[in-house]
PDB file of C-alpha atoms in Angstrom:
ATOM      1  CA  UNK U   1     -34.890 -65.763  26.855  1.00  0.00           C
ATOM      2  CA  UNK U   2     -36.119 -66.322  30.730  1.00  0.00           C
ATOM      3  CA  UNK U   3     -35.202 -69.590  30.382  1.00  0.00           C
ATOM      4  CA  UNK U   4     -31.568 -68.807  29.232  1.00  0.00           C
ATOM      5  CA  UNK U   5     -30.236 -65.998  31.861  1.00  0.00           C
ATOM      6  CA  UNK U   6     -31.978 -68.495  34.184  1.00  0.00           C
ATOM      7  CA  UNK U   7     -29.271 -71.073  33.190  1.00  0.00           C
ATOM      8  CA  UNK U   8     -26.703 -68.638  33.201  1.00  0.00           C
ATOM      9  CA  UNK U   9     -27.788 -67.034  36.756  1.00  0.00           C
ATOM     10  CA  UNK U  10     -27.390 -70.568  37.993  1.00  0.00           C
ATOM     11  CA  UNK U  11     -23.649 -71.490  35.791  1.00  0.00           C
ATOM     12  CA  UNK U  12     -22.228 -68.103  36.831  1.00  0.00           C
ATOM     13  CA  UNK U  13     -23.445 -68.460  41.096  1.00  0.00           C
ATOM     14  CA  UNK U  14     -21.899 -71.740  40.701  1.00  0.00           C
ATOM     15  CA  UNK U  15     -18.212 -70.161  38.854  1.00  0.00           C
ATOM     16  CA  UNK U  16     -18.564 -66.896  41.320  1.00  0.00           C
ATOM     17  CA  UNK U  17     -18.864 -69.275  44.735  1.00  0.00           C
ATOM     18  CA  UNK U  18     -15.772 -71.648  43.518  1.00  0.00           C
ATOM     19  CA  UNK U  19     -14.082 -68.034  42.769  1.00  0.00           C
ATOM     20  CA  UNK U  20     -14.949 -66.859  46.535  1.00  0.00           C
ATOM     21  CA  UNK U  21     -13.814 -70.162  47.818  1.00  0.00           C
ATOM     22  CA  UNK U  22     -10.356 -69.833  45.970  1.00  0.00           C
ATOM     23  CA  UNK U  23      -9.851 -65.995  47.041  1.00  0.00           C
ATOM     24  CA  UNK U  24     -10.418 -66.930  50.714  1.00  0.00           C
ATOM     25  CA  UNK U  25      -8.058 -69.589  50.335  1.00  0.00           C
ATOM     26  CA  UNK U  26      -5.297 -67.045  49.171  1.00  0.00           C
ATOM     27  CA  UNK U  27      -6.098 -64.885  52.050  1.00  0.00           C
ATOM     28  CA  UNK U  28      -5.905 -67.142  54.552  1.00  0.00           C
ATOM     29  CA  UNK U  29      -2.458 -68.723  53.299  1.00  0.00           C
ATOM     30  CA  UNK U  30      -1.663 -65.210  53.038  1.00  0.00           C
ATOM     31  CA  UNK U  31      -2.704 -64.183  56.576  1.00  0.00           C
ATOM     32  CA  UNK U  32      -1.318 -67.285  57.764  1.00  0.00           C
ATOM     33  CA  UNK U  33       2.262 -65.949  56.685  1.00  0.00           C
ATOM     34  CA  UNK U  34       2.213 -62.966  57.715  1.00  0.00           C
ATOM     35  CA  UNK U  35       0.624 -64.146  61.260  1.00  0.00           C
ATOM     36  CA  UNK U  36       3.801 -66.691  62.011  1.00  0.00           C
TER      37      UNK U  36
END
């Protein structure tokens, strides 16, 4: 059981940074829009 939400700790940090990365991305082509 330890073992297991270990993996998945470490499988979802990985998904939820590539998720933070993509939602900054938006924002910033979004702020860059609205900025020129």
């Amino acid at each position: 059981m330890n073992l297991l939400s270990k993996k998945f700790c470490e499988e979802y940090s990985i998904f939820a940074e590539k998720e933070i990365i993509i939602e900054k991305r938006k924002n910033h082509e979004w702020n860059n829009e609205n900025y020129f």
